[in-house]
Tab-separated table of C-alpha atoms in Angstrom:
chain	number	residue	atom	x	y	z
A	1	MET	CA	-7.318	-26.963	-31.315
A	2	THR	CA	-4.498	-28.869	-29.185
A	3	THR	CA	-4.341	-29.190	-25.841
A	4	ILE	CA	-1.033	-28.749	-23.832
A	5	TYR	CA	-0.656	-29.912	-20.366
A	6	VAL	CA	2.320	-28.590	-18.476
A	7	PRO	CA	1.808	-30.280	-14.956
A	8	TYR	CA	4.090	-27.816	-12.912
A	9	HIS	CA	4.179	-25.125	-10.541
A	10	LEU	CA	7.404	-23.576	-11.345
A	11	ASP	CA	9.800	-26.566	-11.256
A	12	GLU	CA	7.506	-28.863	-9.003
A	13	ARG	CA	5.364	-31.205	-10.586
A	14	LEU	CA	1.873	-31.409	-9.726
A	15	ASP	CA	-0.224	-33.920	-10.929
A	16	GLY	CA	-4.239	-34.148	-11.005
A	17	LEU	CA	-4.858	-30.216	-11.271
A	18	VAL	CA	-7.387	-30.768	-14.136
A	19	ASP	CA	-9.469	-33.160	-15.405
A	20	GLU	CA	-9.273	-32.135	-19.198
A	21	PRO	CA	-7.754	-35.116	-21.457
A	22	ALA	CA	-4.579	-33.189	-22.718
A	23	ASP	CA	-3.309	-34.012	-26.381
A	24	VAL	CA	-0.002	-33.427	-25.416
A	25	THR	CA	1.714	-33.562	-21.694
A	26	VAL	CA	4.975	-31.866	-21.320
A	27	THR	CA	7.513	-33.079	-18.830
A	28	VAL	CA	11.091	-32.856	-18.459
A	29	GLU	CA	14.179	-33.985	-16.448
A	30	PHE	CA	15.578	-31.173	-14.674
A	31	PRO	CA	19.218	-30.824	-14.473
A	32	GLU	CA	20.312	-31.078	-10.816
A	33	ASP	CA	22.721	-28.609	-10.637
A	34	GLY	CA	21.151	-25.498	-12.527
A	35	ASP	CA	19.337	-22.358	-11.164
A	36	ILE	CA	15.890	-21.968	-11.204
A	37	TRP	CA	15.701	-19.692	-14.266
A	38	GLY	CA	17.876	-22.489	-16.175
A	39	ARG	CA	15.608	-25.174	-14.893
A	40	LEU	CA	12.478	-23.615	-15.970
A	41	ALA	CA	14.191	-22.674	-19.392
A	42	VAL	CA	14.545	-26.359	-20.045
A	43	LEU	CA	10.402	-26.829	-19.199
A	44	TYR	CA	9.815	-23.921	-21.499
A	45	GLU	CA	11.893	-24.709	-24.177
A	46	ARG	CA	9.708	-27.977	-24.510
A	47	VAL	CA	6.427	-25.965	-24.312
A	48	ALA	CA	7.619	-23.469	-27.033
A	49	ASP	CA	8.326	-26.812	-29.256
A	50	GLU	CA	4.983	-27.589	-28.832
A	51	VAL	CA	2.953	-24.562	-29.154
A	52	SER	CA	5.038	-23.646	-32.374
A	53	GLY	CA	3.748	-26.812	-33.957
A	54	ALA	CA	0.213	-26.683	-32.662
A	55	GLU	CA	-2.644	-24.972	-34.912
A	56	ALA	CA	-4.624	-23.997	-32.201
A	57	PRO	CA	-2.956	-24.391	-28.582
A	58	VAL	CA	-4.787	-24.380	-25.380
A	59	VAL	CA	-1.754	-24.512	-22.736
A	60	ILE	CA	-2.803	-25.910	-19.323
A	61	SER	CA	-0.628	-25.324	-16.479
A	62	GLY	CA	-0.064	-24.707	-12.759
A	63	ASP	CA	1.363	-21.118	-12.611
A	64	CYS	CA	1.728	-18.019	-15.044
A	65	THR	CA	4.999	-18.267	-15.953
A	66	THR	CA	4.381	-21.105	-18.450
A	67	ALA	CA	2.857	-18.313	-20.288
A	68	LEU	CA	6.842	-17.407	-21.336
A	69	GLY	CA	6.894	-20.361	-23.347
A	70	THR	CA	3.628	-20.000	-25.085
A	71	VAL	CA	4.626	-16.623	-26.158
A	72	ALA	CA	8.129	-18.170	-27.424
A	73	GLY	CA	6.323	-20.780	-29.495
A	74	LEU	CA	4.315	-18.332	-30.945
A	75	GLN	CA	7.006	-16.110	-32.187
A	76	ARG	CA	9.082	-19.000	-33.396
A	77	ARG	CA	6.134	-19.710	-36.148
A	78	GLY	CA	6.172	-15.884	-37.009
A	79	VAL	CA	3.388	-14.640	-34.886
A	80	ASP	CA	3.645	-11.617	-32.834
A	81	PRO	CA	1.165	-11.532	-30.226
A	82	ALA	CA	-0.676	-8.937	-28.166
A	83	ILE	CA	-1.413	-10.275	-24.661
A	84	VAL	CA	-4.681	-10.204	-22.640
A	85	TRP	CA	-3.712	-10.779	-18.888
A	86	PHE	CA	-6.507	-11.974	-16.585
A	87	ASP	CA	-5.028	-12.171	-12.815
A	88	ALA	CA	-5.809	-10.767	-9.476
A	89	HIS	CA	-1.769	-9.874	-9.183
A	90	GLY	CA	0.200	-7.746	-11.379
A	91	ASP	CA	2.717	-10.333	-12.132
A	92	VAL	CA	5.016	-7.303	-13.048
A	93	GLN	CA	7.498	-7.622	-9.895
A	94	THR	CA	11.312	-7.804	-10.292
A	95	LEU	CA	14.353	-9.382	-8.581
A	96	GLU	CA	15.283	-5.887	-7.272
A	97	THR	CA	11.493	-4.973	-5.840
A	98	THR	CA	9.882	-8.371	-4.613
A	99	THR	CA	10.028	-9.040	-1.199
A	100	SER	CA	8.915	-12.703	-1.339
A	101	GLY	CA	11.214	-13.541	-4.643
A	102	TYR	CA	8.622	-15.832	-5.827
A	103	ILE	CA	9.190	-15.840	-9.618
A	104	GLY	CA	5.575	-16.581	-10.505
A	105	GLY	CA	5.120	-12.676	-9.697
A	106	MET	CA	7.304	-11.698	-12.513
A	107	PRO	CA	6.202	-13.467	-15.843
A	108	LEU	CA	4.303	-10.228	-17.498
A	109	ARG	CA	7.157	-8.019	-16.687
A	110	VAL	CA	9.374	-10.530	-18.191
A	111	LEU	CA	7.477	-10.734	-21.489
A	112	VAL	CA	7.692	-6.902	-21.991
A	113	GLY	CA	11.614	-6.869	-21.470
A	114	TYR	CA	12.777	-6.829	-17.975
A	115	ARG	CA	16.275	-8.651	-17.531
A	116	PRO	CA	16.123	-10.694	-20.661
A	117	GLU	CA	19.244	-12.698	-19.741
A	118	LEU	CA	17.314	-14.547	-16.983
A	119	ILE	CA	15.621	-16.698	-19.487
A	120	ALA	CA	13.908	-14.778	-22.452
A	121	ASP	CA	17.144	-14.819	-24.229
A	122	ARG	CA	17.514	-18.746	-23.679
A	123	LEU	CA	13.840	-19.164	-25.122
A	124	GLY	CA	14.455	-16.487	-27.884
A	125	ILE	CA	11.635	-14.351	-26.728
A	126	ARG	CA	11.232	-11.045	-28.294
A	127	ALA	CA	9.995	-8.423	-25.765
A	128	LEU	CA	6.427	-7.321	-25.938
A	129	ALA	CA	5.879	-3.465	-26.443
A	130	GLU	CA	4.117	-2.415	-22.855
A	131	GLU	CA	1.171	-1.024	-25.214
A	132	ARG	CA	0.563	-4.552	-26.507
A	133	ALA	CA	-0.107	-6.165	-23.174
A	134	VAL	CA	-3.581	-5.397	-21.172
A	135	LEU	CA	-3.994	-6.350	-17.394
A	136	VAL	CA	-7.604	-7.233	-16.177
A	137	ASP	CA	-8.794	-6.818	-12.728
A	138	ALA	CA	-5.563	-6.985	-10.930
A	139	ARG	CA	-6.383	-5.807	-7.363
A	140	ASP	CA	-3.560	-7.356	-5.238
A	141	LEU	CA	-0.317	-5.102	-6.278
A	142	ASP	CA	2.560	-4.342	-4.312
A	143	PRO	CA	3.705	-0.556	-4.096
A	144	ALA	CA	6.604	-1.423	-6.312
A	145	GLU	CA	4.328	-2.727	-9.203
A	146	GLU	CA	1.631	0.019	-8.537
A	147	GLU	CA	4.781	2.503	-9.537
A	148	TYR	CA	5.902	0.684	-12.248
A	149	LEU	CA	2.534	0.285	-13.757
A	150	LYS	CA	1.458	3.982	-13.158
A	151	GLY	CA	4.532	4.720	-15.606
A	152	SER	CA	4.449	1.770	-17.956
A	153	GLY	CA	2.375	1.607	-21.094
A	154	ILE	CA	0.508	-1.596	-19.905
A	155	ARG	CA	-3.029	-0.737	-19.695
A	156	ARG	CA	-5.169	-1.840	-16.802
A	157	TYR	CA	-8.996	-2.736	-16.846
A	158	ARG	CA	-11.682	-3.835	-14.953
A	159	LEU	CA	-13.153	-6.904	-16.517
A	160	GLN	CA	-16.616	-4.795	-17.767
A	161	ASP	CA	-14.213	-2.106	-19.238
A	162	LEU	CA	-11.607	-4.248	-20.978
A	163	GLU	CA	-10.235	-2.749	-24.463
A	164	LEU	CA	-8.479	-5.293	-26.706
A	165	PRO	CA	-4.960	-4.531	-28.082
A	166	GLU	CA	-4.743	-4.691	-31.771
A	167	GLY	CA	-3.662	-7.896	-33.627
A	168	PRO	CA	-3.515	-11.539	-32.733
A	169	LEU	CA	-3.992	-12.139	-29.146
A	170	VAL	CA	-2.941	-14.459	-26.477
A	171	VAL	CA	-5.471	-14.853	-23.849
A	172	HIS	CA	-3.629	-15.553	-20.224
A	173	VAL	CA	-6.165	-16.602	-17.831
A	174	ASP	CA	-5.026	-17.323	-14.031
A	175	LEU	CA	-8.072	-18.374	-12.362
A	176	ASP	CA	-7.308	-16.392	-9.088
A	177	VAL	CA	-8.626	-13.277	-11.029
A	178	VAL	CA	-11.950	-14.832	-9.779
A	179	ASP	CA	-13.282	-13.829	-6.434
A	180	GLY	CA	-11.367	-15.885	-4.067
A	181	ALA	CA	-14.299	-16.845	-2.337
A	182	GLU	CA	-16.014	-18.651	-5.127
A	183	LEU	CA	-12.923	-20.768	-5.995
A	184	PRO	CA	-11.769	-22.728	-2.525
A	185	GLY	CA	-8.227	-23.935	-2.514
A	186	LEU	CA	-6.592	-21.024	-4.632
A	187	LEU	CA	-3.166	-20.685	-3.768
A	188	PHE	CA	-3.206	-16.901	-3.767
A	189	PRO	CA	-6.900	-16.108	-3.364
A	190	VAL	CA	-7.788	-12.621	-3.654
A	191	PRO	CA	-11.456	-10.987	-2.780
A	192	GLY	CA	-13.370	-8.470	-4.798
A	193	GLY	CA	-12.956	-10.209	-8.065
A	194	PRO	CA	-15.511	-10.759	-10.536
A	195	SER	CA	-17.422	-14.124	-10.682
A	196	LEU	CA	-16.299	-17.291	-12.550
A	197	GLY	CA	-19.045	-16.725	-15.017
A	198	ALA	CA	-18.187	-13.216	-15.785
A	199	VAL	CA	-14.740	-14.304	-16.593
A	200	LEU	CA	-15.820	-17.155	-18.744
A	201	ALA	CA	-18.011	-15.091	-20.493
A	202	LYS	CA	-15.440	-12.233	-21.185
A	203	VAL	CA	-13.272	-14.758	-22.304
A	204	GLU	CA	-15.880	-16.411	-24.966
A	205	GLU	CA	-16.415	-12.610	-25.853
A	206	ILE	CA	-12.448	-12.134	-26.779
A	207	ILE	CA	-12.445	-15.560	-28.576
A	208	ALA	CA	-15.442	-14.664	-30.811
A	209	THR	CA	-13.418	-11.801	-32.192
A	210	GLY	CA	-11.489	-14.596	-34.241
A	211	ARG	CA	-8.026	-12.711	-33.311
A	212	VAL	CA	-7.110	-15.272	-30.538
A	213	VAL	CA	-4.259	-17.314	-31.614
A	214	ALA	CA	-3.565	-19.100	-28.078
A	215	VAL	CA	-5.187	-19.190	-24.641
A	216	ASP	CA	-2.985	-19.883	-21.803
A	217	LEU	CA	-4.715	-21.181	-18.477
A	218	ALA	CA	-2.892	-20.929	-14.944
A	219	CYS	CA	-4.705	-23.283	-12.554
A	220	THR	CA	-3.424	-21.791	-9.362
A	221	TRP	CA	-5.120	-23.879	-7.268
A	222	ARG	CA	-3.930	-26.840	-5.066
A	223	PRO	CA	-4.012	-30.281	-6.423
A	224	GLY	CA	-7.408	-31.738	-5.495
A	225	ASN	CA	-9.007	-28.565	-5.291
A	226	GLY	CA	-10.465	-26.236	-7.972
A	227	ALA	CA	-13.566	-28.153	-8.765
A	228	GLU	CA	-15.447	-25.034	-9.965
A	229	ALA	CA	-12.237	-23.977	-12.075
A	230	ARG	CA	-11.962	-27.118	-13.746
A	231	GLU	CA	-15.231	-26.743	-15.032
A	232	PHE	CA	-14.129	-23.553	-16.775
A	233	VAL	CA	-11.448	-25.044	-18.419
A	234	GLN	CA	-13.302	-27.887	-19.813
A	235	THR	CA	-15.732	-25.641	-21.032
A	236	ILE	CA	-12.824	-23.560	-23.199
A	237	CYS	CA	-11.794	-26.672	-24.410
A	238	LYS	CA	-15.220	-28.080	-25.121
A	239	GLY	CA	-16.076	-24.952	-27.202
A	240	PHE	CA	-12.920	-25.136	-29.237
A	241	ARG	CA	-13.457	-28.715	-30.031
A	242	LYS	CA	-17.105	-27.913	-30.993
A	243	ASP	CA	-16.012	-25.202	-33.251
A	244	PRO	CA	-12.388	-25.243	-33.910
A	245	ASN	CA	-12.743	-22.094	-36.535
A	246	LYS	CA	-12.961	-19.951	-33.277
A	247	PHE	CA	-9.253	-19.804	-33.570
A	248	ARG	CA	-6.930	-17.458	-35.941
A	249	THR	CA	-4.595	-20.164	-37.000
A	250	GLN	CA	-1.126	-19.192	-38.148
A	251	ARG	CA	-2.455	-19.442	-41.896
A	252	ASP	CA	-4.419	-16.253	-41.285
A	253	HIS	CA	-1.326	-14.185	-40.154
């Protein structure tokens, strides 16, 4: 297992998000005159490089957009993953539908093919078929996201009802999927979610299938917070260090 720490929320450097020691810490010098997509492409290019060379990557960052680099890295080494996306939010906004302009609300939509010229083409991401993505416990959706998901192939599940897509899997967990009352300090807390223990148990259940090729953890809390969720991160990493054969490696494809 290789832990890859990306201490950023979008292009903002954030130190002290987690206590887990990393095998690799990804940092970059951003171009001063680039637009946000170009700046993020510089960062996620580095993430993709690290993931492509890691046998069992666990990527830990401060947002969900880092998953673009994780998927790009896997595809570079010939893996065609499906994705299991745990998140209280849909992350399927677009520049045309967002009311906030927040890019962190768009990464799943980008992964399934939205406007590849923004960043996917720069990273070499091949769009995932919508049917290869599942969204778990998303409960804070804008009307435009609800409308899109009604007509898309992305399947939505409650945690207890989750059905996995076929093939190798990326497990992406935004920790705000957990009930907001249980995790103080979240950037975008949402009530009514599952417990931290229930999410951990489900992730471990998925890992036990032997089909997971990467885990992507979005630590979406303010630095200095997230004590309970930090333990979640540590538990996932310790489990892999104890039994690295849980991961499906690139040799298995």
